Amino acid sequence: MKLDNGTQRRGQFLRRAAVAATAAVMGLSAVIGSGLTAAAQAADGTAPTGIVLGVGANEAQRVVSWYAADGTAKVVQVAPTHKVHKGQFPKDAVTIPATVTANVVSGGYNGHATINGLKEHTSYSYRVGTGGTWSPTYTFKTQKFDGDFDFLFFGDPQIGSSGNSTRDGDGWADTLRVATAANPNAELLVSGGDQVESANNETNWNDFLRPDQLRQYPWAATIGNHDVGGKAYEQHFWTPNTDRSTPFYNGDTNTRSGGDYWYTYKDVLFIDLNSNAYANGSDAAHIDYVTKVIKEHGADAKHTVLVYHHAIYSPANHANDGDNQLRRKDFPTAFSNLGVDLVLQGHDHSYSRSYVIKNGQKANPAEKPGDAEVEAGPGGVIYVTANSASGSKYYDLSKPDVTKDPNYGPDPLNPKNHWANSVENQEHVRTYVKVEVDDDKLTVENVRSGDCEGPNSAVELGQESWCGPDSGASPAQPVGSLVDKVVINPSRDDDGHGNGHGDGHGHGHDGKDDDHGQGNGHGNGHDDEDSAVATTTASWLQ
């Protein structure tokens, strides 16, 4: 496997950087504790745009990514917020040089830099630029590096899908505002994929990146089918521990984005898969990747969470897509064998929460639809599909159709639903998913972030004729109200660790491309390693 060098021991302060054409002029003394570098002062360049605070390899790391019109050597300057006065950074602010690369699409350049060695319970301010040309200053805060925490999961903003990119962006911005206002101490924002409608449309990307929450909370990107077909996804997001080998891509080598990656956050192991690649053995490769990561890192995690775009237990338009039928055969037994606790998915623009699924079957026949608390037991996995976070597009729930897939029929306890799903919901209002991580349980909530008043572009522009519960027969519920809530009690071994972390077994099958952007994996993987430039103490963090 070809992994980028994204993991260090917690608390270690390694400066990883490799500047494309200008690294040679940036000496070690210019990197740490001396403010701006000589090279940066020599060419101011232009202020960067599209800044994103990305998730790092662990809770003590963040990755900052951006676009720039020129290829001059940008840096990220970081200091504890209490040392930044009236926008002026202290002389001992840390300056981190960046990897800078020419964009394959859209012109200009993209850059990223990794901030390591963060301290817990600390507010940090940062900016990106060169010399006297800087971005605005943004702030993020760390919290305790162990124990319980919350993260927020967002399905398919797909900015531009309604035909009005600006209005879709308004809905997305409002969801982030509502979600972070209700959960100001949430520690991660996790993507379900399809950030934009068109992979290389920078108008869509600008509207997606508009909210400042994406610079204040770490964004864990996931690639969806609308994010493939171009390099903009990889240009905008740098992800840790990423394997870009052939099976984890799809499409032409010059235009594809993707890869599988993983990171740890406190006691959770997150593994993010590019589900656009599924044919010609890619599913088996994904399983091998998950198996390897869990074997190497699962023992340190109390919970394992998988994230990918294509919901295998889709409740709506994509329920019986050929690729989903394939993944329903390939994934569930392997995930059960590996001790996965929770799988977060998007793609179907509707909400569903599965029963506890073990080896592709309902684990407990006595579990009832909508149960508020479940026992996962050995091998039990919960699968969640998130609805639209922007209101740009919704899919109505579909009836189980055994003529399309005889193995995905109705639930005997609730024939309107597919057998795998405890809850299926569509109200044509924006929602997000909140996950509370506790030592001995996970709590999943689907929360309304909008109502029929908008912004809700799919309804406002007439793509949907109704809004609210019961096909519009009832008034919309208030913002912040719950669609669904479940407490998941995982199985535990004698040491208190989650069940599983064994070997997964799965076999890839030949699959057919469909019209949703999936395809074969071809081409060569490549290393995406930043080079370690400097090691120092973390005195600047005090």
Coordinates of C-alpha atoms in Angstrom, one line a residue:
M1 CA 0.0 0.0 0.0
K2 CA 1.1 3.6 -0.6
L3 CA 0.2 5.6 2.4
D4 CA 1.1 9.2 3.0
N5 CA 3.1 9.9 6.1
G6 CA 0.4 11.3 8.2
T7 CA 0.6 9.6 11.5
Q8 CA 2.9 10.5 14.5
R9 CA 2.6 9.7 18.1
R10 CA 0.2 12.0 19.9
G11 CA 1.8 15.1 21.2
Q12 CA 4.8 14.8 18.9
F13 CA 5.5 18.0 17.1
L14 CA 6.8 17.2 13.6
R15 CA 6.7 19.8 10.9
R16 CA 6.0 18.0 7.6
A17 CA 6.3 20.1 4.6
A18 CA 7.5 19.9 1.0
V19 CA 7.2 23.1 -1.1
A20 CA 7.0 22.4 -4.8
A21 CA 9.5 24.7 -6.4
T22 CA 10.8 26.7 -3.5
A23 CA 11.6 24.3 -0.8
A24 CA 15.3 24.6 -1.3
V25 CA 15.3 28.2 -0.2
M26 CA 13.4 27.6 3.0
G27 CA 15.8 26.6 5.7
L28 CA 15.1 25.0 9.0
S29 CA 15.7 28.2 10.9
A30 CA 13.0 29.9 8.9
V31 CA 10.4 27.3 9.7
I32 CA 10.1 27.3 13.5
G33 CA 9.7 30.2 15.8
S34 CA 10.9 33.0 13.5
G35 CA 7.8 34.4 11.9
L36 CA 7.9 34.7 8.1
T37 CA 10.4 33.0 5.9
A38 CA 12.7 35.0 3.7
A39 CA 11.3 33.3 0.6
A40 CA 7.8 34.2 1.6
Q41 CA 8.7 37.8 2.2
A42 CA 10.3 38.0 -1.3
A43 CA 7.1 37.4 -3.2
D44 CA 3.8 38.4 -1.7
G45 CA 1.7 36.8 -4.4
T46 CA -2.1 36.8 -4.0
A47 CA -4.2 35.9 -1.0
P48 CA -5.4 32.3 -1.0
T49 CA -9.1 31.3 -1.4
G50 CA -11.2 28.2 -0.6
I51 CA -9.4 27.6 2.7
V52 CA -10.6 24.4 4.4
L53 CA -9.6 23.1 7.9
G54 CA -9.2 19.4 7.3
V55 CA -9.1 16.4 9.7
G56 CA -5.6 15.2 10.6
A57 CA -4.3 11.8 11.4
N58 CA -5.3 12.2 15.1
E59 CA -6.8 14.7 17.4
A60 CA -3.5 16.6 17.8
Q61 CA -3.3 17.3 14.0
R62 CA -5.1 19.4 11.4
V63 CA -4.5 19.9 7.7
V64 CA -5.1 23.3 6.0
S65 CA -5.9 23.3 2.3
W66 CA -6.5 26.1 -0.2
Y67 CA -6.4 27.5 -3.7
A68 CA -4.2 30.3 -4.9
A69 CA -3.9 32.2 -8.2
D70 CA -0.1 32.0 -8.2
G71 CA 2.5 29.4 -7.3
T72 CA 4.5 31.4 -4.8
A73 CA 5.5 29.7 -1.6
K74 CA 2.5 30.1 0.7
V75 CA 2.8 29.2 4.4
V76 CA 0.3 28.7 7.3
Q77 CA 1.0 30.8 10.3
V78 CA -0.3 29.5 13.6
A79 CA -0.4 30.8 17.2
P80 CA -2.5 30.3 20.3
T81 CA -5.4 32.8 20.0
H82 CA -4.6 34.6 23.2
K83 CA -1.3 35.6 21.6
V84 CA -2.9 37.2 18.6
H85 CA -3.8 40.9 19.2
K86 CA -5.8 43.0 16.9
G87 CA -5.0 40.6 14.0
Q88 CA -1.3 40.7 14.6
F89 CA 0.5 37.4 15.1
P90 CA 3.3 37.2 17.6
K91 CA 6.9 37.1 16.5
D92 CA 7.2 33.5 17.8
A93 CA 4.2 32.3 15.7
V94 CA 4.9 29.0 14.0
T95 CA 5.2 29.3 10.2
I96 CA 4.6 26.1 8.3
P97 CA 5.6 25.9 4.6
A98 CA 3.2 24.2 2.3
T99 CA 3.1 21.7 -0.5
V100 CA 2.1 23.7 -3.6
T101 CA 0.9 22.1 -6.8
A102 CA -0.4 23.5 -10.1
N103 CA -4.1 22.7 -10.5
V104 CA -5.0 20.2 -13.2
V105 CA -8.4 21.9 -13.7
S106 CA -9.6 25.4 -13.1
G107 CA -6.2 27.0 -13.3
G108 CA -4.1 28.4 -10.5
Y109 CA -2.6 26.3 -7.7
N110 CA -3.6 24.3 -4.6
G111 CA -1.7 24.1 -1.4
H112 CA -1.8 22.3 1.9
A113 CA 0.1 22.2 5.2
T114 CA -0.1 20.0 8.2
I115 CA -0.3 21.4 11.7
N116 CA 1.1 18.9 14.3
G117 CA 1.5 18.9 18.0
L118 CA -1.6 20.7 19.0
K119 CA -2.4 20.9 22.7
E120 CA -5.8 19.9 24.2
H121 CA -8.2 22.6 25.5
T122 CA -6.6 25.3 23.4
S123 CA -7.9 27.9 20.9
Y124 CA -5.6 28.5 17.9
S125 CA -5.6 31.2 15.2
Y126 CA -4.2 30.7 11.8
R127 CA -3.9 32.4 8.4
V128 CA -2.5 31.5 5.0
G129 CA -0.3 33.7 2.8
T130 CA 3.0 35.2 2.1
G131 CA 4.8 38.4 3.3
G132 CA 2.1 41.1 3.6
T133 CA -0.6 39.2 1.7
W134 CA -2.6 37.1 4.0
S135 CA -6.0 35.4 4.2
P136 CA -8.4 36.4 6.9
T137 CA -7.5 35.0 10.3
Y138 CA -9.5 31.9 11.4
T139 CA -9.8 30.2 14.7
F140 CA -10.4 26.6 15.9
K141 CA -10.3 25.0 19.3
T142 CA -9.1 21.7 20.5
Q143 CA -10.8 19.9 23.4
K144 CA -9.8 17.0 25.7
F145 CA -7.8 14.4 23.8
D146 CA -9.6 11.4 25.4
G147 CA -13.0 10.5 26.5
D148 CA -16.5 11.2 25.1
F149 CA -17.1 13.5 22.1
D150 CA -19.7 14.4 19.5
F151 CA -19.3 14.6 15.7
L152 CA -21.7 15.7 13.0
F153 CA -22.4 13.9 9.7
F154 CA -23.7 15.5 6.6
G155 CA -25.3 13.9 3.6
D156 CA -25.0 15.2 0.0
P157 CA -24.9 19.0 -0.1
Q158 CA -24.4 18.5 -3.9
I159 CA -24.3 22.3 -4.4
G160 CA -25.7 23.2 -7.8
S161 CA -28.1 20.2 -8.0
S162 CA -31.2 22.3 -7.9
G163 CA -30.0 24.5 -10.8
N164 CA -29.4 27.4 -8.4
S165 CA -25.9 27.1 -6.9
T166 CA -26.3 30.2 -4.7
R167 CA -29.6 29.0 -3.1
D168 CA -28.1 25.5 -2.6
G169 CA -25.2 27.2 -0.8
D170 CA -27.6 29.1 1.3
G171 CA -29.2 25.9 2.5
W172 CA -25.9 24.3 3.2
A173 CA -24.6 27.4 5.1
D174 CA -27.8 27.4 7.2
T175 CA -27.5 23.7 8.1
L176 CA -23.9 24.3 9.3
R177 CA -25.1 27.3 11.2
V178 CA -27.9 25.4 12.9
A179 CA -25.8 22.3 13.6
T180 CA -22.8 24.1 15.1
A181 CA -25.0 26.5 17.1
A182 CA -26.8 23.5 18.6
N183 CA -23.6 21.6 19.1
P184 CA -20.8 24.2 19.6
N185 CA -18.5 21.6 21.1
A186 CA -18.8 19.1 18.2
E187 CA -15.3 18.1 17.3
L188 CA -15.6 16.8 13.7
L189 CA -17.7 17.6 10.6
V190 CA -17.9 14.4 8.6
S191 CA -18.9 14.3 4.9
G192 CA -21.1 11.7 3.3
G193 CA -19.9 12.7 -0.2
D194 CA -21.2 14.7 -3.1
Q195 CA -20.0 18.1 -2.0
V196 CA -20.9 19.6 -5.4
E197 CA -23.1 18.8 -8.4
S198 CA -20.3 19.1 -11.0
A199 CA -16.8 17.9 -10.1
N200 CA -14.9 20.7 -11.7
N201 CA -17.4 23.6 -11.3
E202 CA -15.7 26.2 -9.1
T203 CA -18.9 28.1 -8.7
N204 CA -20.4 25.0 -7.0
W205 CA -17.2 24.7 -4.9
N206 CA -17.2 28.3 -3.9
D207 CA -20.8 28.0 -2.6
F208 CA -19.9 24.8 -0.8
L209 CA -16.9 26.4 0.8
R210 CA -18.6 29.6 1.7
P211 CA -19.4 28.8 5.4
D212 CA -16.7 29.7 7.9
Q213 CA -17.5 26.6 9.9
L214 CA -15.4 24.7 7.3
R215 CA -12.4 26.8 8.6
Q216 CA -13.4 26.4 12.3
Y217 CA -14.1 22.7 12.6
P218 CA -12.1 19.9 10.9
W219 CA -13.8 18.6 7.8
A220 CA -13.4 14.9 7.1
A221 CA -14.0 14.8 3.3
T222 CA -15.7 11.8 1.5
I223 CA -15.8 11.5 -2.2
G224 CA -19.2 11.0 -3.9
N225 CA -20.1 10.1 -7.5
H226 CA -20.6 13.8 -8.3
D227 CA -17.1 14.6 -7.0
V228 CA -15.5 12.3 -9.6
G229 CA -14.7 13.0 -13.2
G230 CA -12.1 15.7 -12.3
K231 CA -9.3 16.6 -10.0
A232 CA -11.0 19.4 -8.1
Y233 CA -11.9 17.1 -5.1
E234 CA -8.3 16.3 -4.5
Q235 CA -7.2 19.8 -5.2
H236 CA -9.6 21.1 -2.5
F237 CA -9.0 18.4 0.2
W238 CA -5.9 16.8 1.5
T239 CA -6.7 13.7 3.6
P240 CA -4.4 11.8 6.0
N241 CA -3.1 8.2 5.5
T242 CA -4.5 8.1 2.0
D243 CA -3.9 5.1 -0.3
R244 CA -4.3 6.1 -3.9
S245 CA -3.5 2.7 -5.4
T246 CA -5.4 1.6 -8.5
P247 CA -8.3 -0.3 -6.9
F248 CA -9.3 2.8 -4.8
Y249 CA -9.8 5.0 -7.9
N250 CA -12.1 4.9 -10.9
G251 CA -11.9 6.4 -14.3
D252 CA -9.2 8.0 -16.4
T253 CA -5.9 8.5 -14.7
N254 CA -5.8 12.2 -15.7
T255 CA -9.1 13.2 -14.2
R256 CA -9.9 10.9 -11.4
S257 CA -10.0 11.7 -7.7
G258 CA -10.4 9.3 -4.8
G259 CA -8.5 6.9 -2.6
D260 CA -9.2 5.3 0.8
Y261 CA -8.0 6.8 4.0
W262 CA -8.1 6.5 7.8
Y263 CA -7.6 8.5 10.9
T264 CA -8.1 8.1 14.6
Y265 CA -9.9 10.5 16.9
K266 CA -9.8 9.8 20.6
D267 CA -11.0 6.2 20.9
V268 CA -12.6 6.0 17.4
L269 CA -11.0 4.6 14.3
F270 CA -12.5 6.2 11.2
I271 CA -12.0 4.5 7.8
D272 CA -13.2 6.4 4.7
L273 CA -13.7 4.5 1.4
N274 CA -14.0 5.6 -2.2
S275 CA -17.1 3.6 -3.1
N276 CA -17.1 5.0 -6.6
A277 CA -14.5 2.2 -7.3
Y278 CA -16.3 -1.1 -6.9
A279 CA -15.9 -3.2 -10.1
N280 CA -13.0 -5.5 -11.1
G281 CA -12.0 -6.4 -7.6
S282 CA -12.2 -3.0 -6.0
D283 CA -14.7 -4.2 -3.3
A284 CA -12.3 -7.0 -2.3
A285 CA -9.5 -4.4 -2.2
H286 CA -11.6 -2.1 0.0
I287 CA -12.2 -5.0 2.4
D288 CA -8.5 -5.8 2.4
Y289 CA -7.8 -2.2 3.2
V290 CA -10.3 -2.1 6.1
T291 CA -8.9 -5.4 7.4
K292 CA -5.3 -4.1 7.3
V293 CA -6.2 -0.8 9.0
I294 CA -8.2 -2.5 11.8
K295 CA -5.5 -5.2 12.3
E296 CA -2.9 -2.4 12.8
H297 CA -4.9 0.2 14.7
G298 CA -8.2 -1.4 15.8
A299 CA -6.9 -2.6 19.2
D300 CA -6.4 1.0 20.2
A301 CA -10.0 1.9 19.4
K302 CA -13.2 1.4 21.3
H303 CA -15.4 2.1 18.3
T304 CA -14.8 1.6 14.5
V305 CA -16.8 3.8 12.1
L306 CA -16.7 3.4 8.3
V307 CA -17.7 6.2 6.0
Y308 CA -18.4 6.0 2.3
H309 CA -20.9 7.5 -0.2
H310 CA -23.1 4.7 -1.7
A311 CA -25.6 3.5 0.9
I312 CA -25.9 -0.2 0.5
Y313 CA -29.3 -0.3 2.3
S314 CA -30.7 2.6 0.3
P315 CA -34.3 3.4 1.1
A316 CA -35.1 5.5 -2.1
N317 CA -34.0 5.9 -5.7
H318 CA -30.8 4.0 -5.4
A319 CA -32.2 1.0 -3.5
N320 CA -31.7 -1.5 -6.3
D321 CA -28.9 0.0 -8.3
G322 CA -26.6 -2.7 -9.6
D323 CA -23.6 -1.5 -7.7
N324 CA -25.6 -1.5 -4.5
Q325 CA -26.8 -5.0 -5.1
L326 CA -23.2 -6.0 -5.5
R327 CA -22.0 -4.2 -2.3
R328 CA -24.8 -5.8 -0.3
K329 CA -23.2 -9.1 -1.2
D330 CA -19.6 -8.0 -0.8
F331 CA -19.5 -5.8 2.4
P332 CA -21.8 -6.9 5.3
T333 CA -20.2 -10.2 6.3
A334 CA -16.7 -8.7 6.2
F335 CA -17.8 -5.7 8.3
S336 CA -19.4 -8.0 10.9
N337 CA -16.3 -10.1 11.1
L338 CA -14.1 -7.1 11.5
G339 CA -16.1 -5.7 14.4
V340 CA -17.3 -2.5 12.7
D341 CA -19.8 -0.6 14.9
L342 CA -21.3 2.0 12.6
V343 CA -21.4 2.7 8.8
L344 CA -22.3 6.2 7.6
Q345 CA -23.4 6.7 4.0
G346 CA -25.0 9.2 1.6
H347 CA -26.1 9.1 -2.0
D348 CA -29.8 8.4 -1.6
H349 CA -30.9 11.9 -0.4
S350 CA -33.2 10.4 2.2
Y351 CA -32.7 9.1 5.7
S352 CA -32.5 5.5 6.9
R353 CA -31.3 3.7 10.0
S354 CA -30.9 0.0 9.7
Y355 CA -31.7 -2.7 12.2
V356 CA -28.6 -4.3 13.8
I357 CA -27.2 -6.2 10.8
K358 CA -25.0 -9.3 11.2
N359 CA -23.5 -11.0 8.2
G360 CA -26.0 -9.4 5.9
Q361 CA -29.1 -10.4 8.0
K362 CA -31.1 -8.9 10.7
A363 CA -29.3 -9.9 13.9
N364 CA -32.2 -9.9 16.3
P365 CA -35.7 -10.9 14.9
A366 CA -37.2 -9.3 18.0
E367 CA -35.9 -5.8 17.2
K368 CA -38.8 -3.6 16.4
P369 CA -39.1 -0.8 13.9
G370 CA -37.9 2.5 15.4
D371 CA -36.5 0.9 18.6
A372 CA -34.8 3.7 20.6
E373 CA -32.1 1.4 22.0
V374 CA -30.4 -1.7 20.5
E375 CA -27.9 -4.2 21.5
A376 CA -25.4 -4.7 18.7
G377 CA -24.0 -8.0 20.0
P378 CA -21.0 -9.7 18.4
G379 CA -20.8 -8.8 14.7
G380 CA -23.7 -6.3 14.8
V381 CA -23.5 -3.3 12.6
I382 CA -25.8 -0.2 12.2
Y383 CA -25.9 1.4 8.8
V384 CA -27.1 5.0 8.5
T385 CA -28.0 6.9 5.3
A386 CA -28.1 10.7 5.6
N387 CA -30.6 13.0 3.9
S388 CA -29.7 16.1 2.0
A389 CA -27.9 18.7 4.2
S390 CA -28.5 21.6 1.7
G391 CA -32.0 21.0 0.4
S392 CA -30.7 20.9 -3.2
K393 CA -32.2 17.5 -4.0
Y394 CA -34.4 14.9 -2.3
Y395 CA -35.4 11.4 -3.3
D396 CA -38.7 9.9 -2.2
L397 CA -38.8 6.6 -0.4
S398 CA -39.2 3.6 -2.7
K399 CA -41.3 0.5 -2.2
P400 CA -39.4 -2.7 -1.7
D401 CA -39.3 -4.4 -5.1
V402 CA -38.3 -8.0 -5.2
T403 CA -38.5 -8.1 -8.9
K404 CA -35.4 -5.9 -9.1
D405 CA -33.6 -7.6 -6.1
P406 CA -35.3 -10.6 -4.5
N407 CA -32.9 -10.2 -1.5
Y408 CA -34.1 -6.7 -0.7
G409 CA -37.8 -7.1 0.0
P410 CA -40.2 -5.7 2.6
D411 CA -39.8 -5.7 6.3
P412 CA -42.3 -8.2 7.8
L413 CA -42.8 -5.9 10.7
N414 CA -43.3 -2.8 8.5
P415 CA -43.9 -3.8 4.9
K416 CA -43.5 -0.2 3.7
N417 CA -39.8 -0.3 4.5
H418 CA -37.0 -2.5 3.1
W419 CA -36.3 -5.4 5.4
A420 CA -32.9 -4.0 6.6
N421 CA -34.2 -0.7 7.8
S422 CA -35.7 0.1 11.2
V423 CA -36.4 3.7 10.1
E424 CA -36.9 5.3 6.7
N425 CA -37.8 8.9 6.4
Q426 CA -38.3 11.7 3.8
E427 CA -39.9 15.0 4.6
H428 CA -38.2 17.2 2.0
V429 CA -36.5 19.2 4.8
R430 CA -32.8 19.5 5.4
T431 CA -31.3 17.3 8.2
Y432 CA -27.9 16.3 9.6
V433 CA -26.8 13.4 11.8
K434 CA -25.3 13.8 15.2
V435 CA -23.2 11.0 16.7
E436 CA -22.4 11.0 20.4
V437 CA -19.4 8.8 21.2
D438 CA -19.3 7.4 24.8
D439 CA -17.0 4.9 26.2
D440 CA -19.7 2.2 26.3
K441 CA -22.2 3.3 23.6
L442 CA -22.9 5.3 20.5
T443 CA -26.0 7.5 20.2
V444 CA -27.2 8.5 16.7
E445 CA -29.7 11.3 16.1
N446 CA -31.1 12.6 12.8
V447 CA -31.9 16.3 13.4
R448 CA -33.9 18.7 11.3
S449 CA -31.8 21.7 10.2
G450 CA -34.5 23.3 8.1
D451 CA -38.3 23.5 7.7
C452 CA -40.6 24.4 4.9
E453 CA -39.7 28.1 5.2
G454 CA -36.4 27.5 3.6
P455 CA -33.8 27.9 2.3
N456 CA -34.9 24.7 0.7
S457 CA -34.1 25.0 -2.9
A458 CA -35.5 21.7 -4.2
V459 CA -39.0 22.6 -2.8
E460 CA -38.7 26.3 -3.6
L461 CA -37.8 25.7 -7.2
G462 CA -40.7 23.2 -7.7
Q463 CA -38.7 20.0 -7.9
E464 CA -40.7 18.7 -5.0
S465 CA -44.4 19.4 -4.6
W466 CA -44.7 19.0 -0.8
C467 CA -42.8 19.5 2.4
G468 CA -43.4 18.1 5.9
P469 CA -44.2 14.7 7.4
D470 CA -46.8 12.4 5.9
S471 CA -46.3 13.6 2.3
G472 CA -47.1 17.1 3.4
A473 CA -50.3 16.3 5.1
S474 CA -48.9 17.5 8.4
P475 CA -47.0 20.8 9.1
A476 CA -43.3 20.7 9.2
Q477 CA -41.6 20.0 12.5
P478 CA -39.4 22.8 14.0
V479 CA -35.7 23.2 13.3
G480 CA -33.7 21.2 15.9
S481 CA -36.4 18.5 16.4
L482 CA -35.5 14.9 16.0
V483 CA -36.5 12.6 13.1
D484 CA -34.9 9.6 14.8
K485 CA -32.7 8.7 17.8
V486 CA -31.1 5.4 18.7
V487 CA -28.7 4.3 21.4
I488 CA -26.3 1.6 20.2
N489 CA -24.8 -0.7 22.9
P490 CA -21.9 -2.4 21.2
S491 CA -20.6 -5.8 22.2
R492 CA -17.5 -5.8 24.4
D493 CA -14.8 -8.3 25.1
D494 CA -13.2 -8.8 28.5
D495 CA -10.8 -6.0 28.0
G496 CA -13.5 -3.5 27.3
H497 CA -12.7 -3.2 23.6
G498 CA -15.3 -3.4 20.8
N499 CA -16.1 -6.7 19.4
G500 CA -14.3 -7.9 16.3
H501 CA -11.1 -6.5 14.8
G502 CA -10.5 -9.9 13.2
D503 CA -10.1 -10.9 9.6
G504 CA -12.7 -9.8 7.0
H505 CA -13.5 -12.0 4.1
G506 CA -15.1 -10.8 0.9
H507 CA -14.8 -11.4 -2.8
G508 CA -15.0 -8.8 -5.6
H509 CA -17.4 -9.4 -8.4
D510 CA -17.7 -8.1 -11.9
G511 CA -20.0 -5.1 -11.9
K512 CA -21.5 -2.9 -14.5
D513 CA -21.0 0.8 -14.6
D514 CA -24.2 2.7 -14.1
D515 CA -25.1 6.4 -14.7
H516 CA -24.1 7.5 -11.3
G517 CA -20.3 7.9 -11.8
Q518 CA -19.1 4.5 -10.7
G519 CA -16.5 2.6 -12.8
N520 CA -13.4 0.5 -13.0
G521 CA -10.2 1.2 -11.2
H522 CA -7.2 1.6 -13.6
G523 CA -3.9 3.3 -13.5
N524 CA -1.0 3.5 -11.0
G525 CA -1.1 4.3 -7.4
H526 CA 1.3 6.9 -6.1
D527 CA 2.8 8.0 -2.8
D528 CA 1.4 11.2 -1.3
E529 CA 4.0 11.8 1.3
D530 CA 5.0 15.1 2.8
S531 CA 8.6 15.1 4.0
A532 CA 9.5 15.6 7.6
V533 CA 11.3 18.9 7.8
A534 CA 11.8 19.6 11.4
T535 CA 11.2 18.3 14.9
T536 CA 11.0 20.7 17.8
T537 CA 9.4 21.1 21.2
A538 CA 5.9 22.3 21.5
S539 CA 6.7 25.4 23.6
W540 CA 4.9 27.7 21.1
L541 CA 1.7 25.9 22.0
Q542 CA 1.7 26.9 25.6

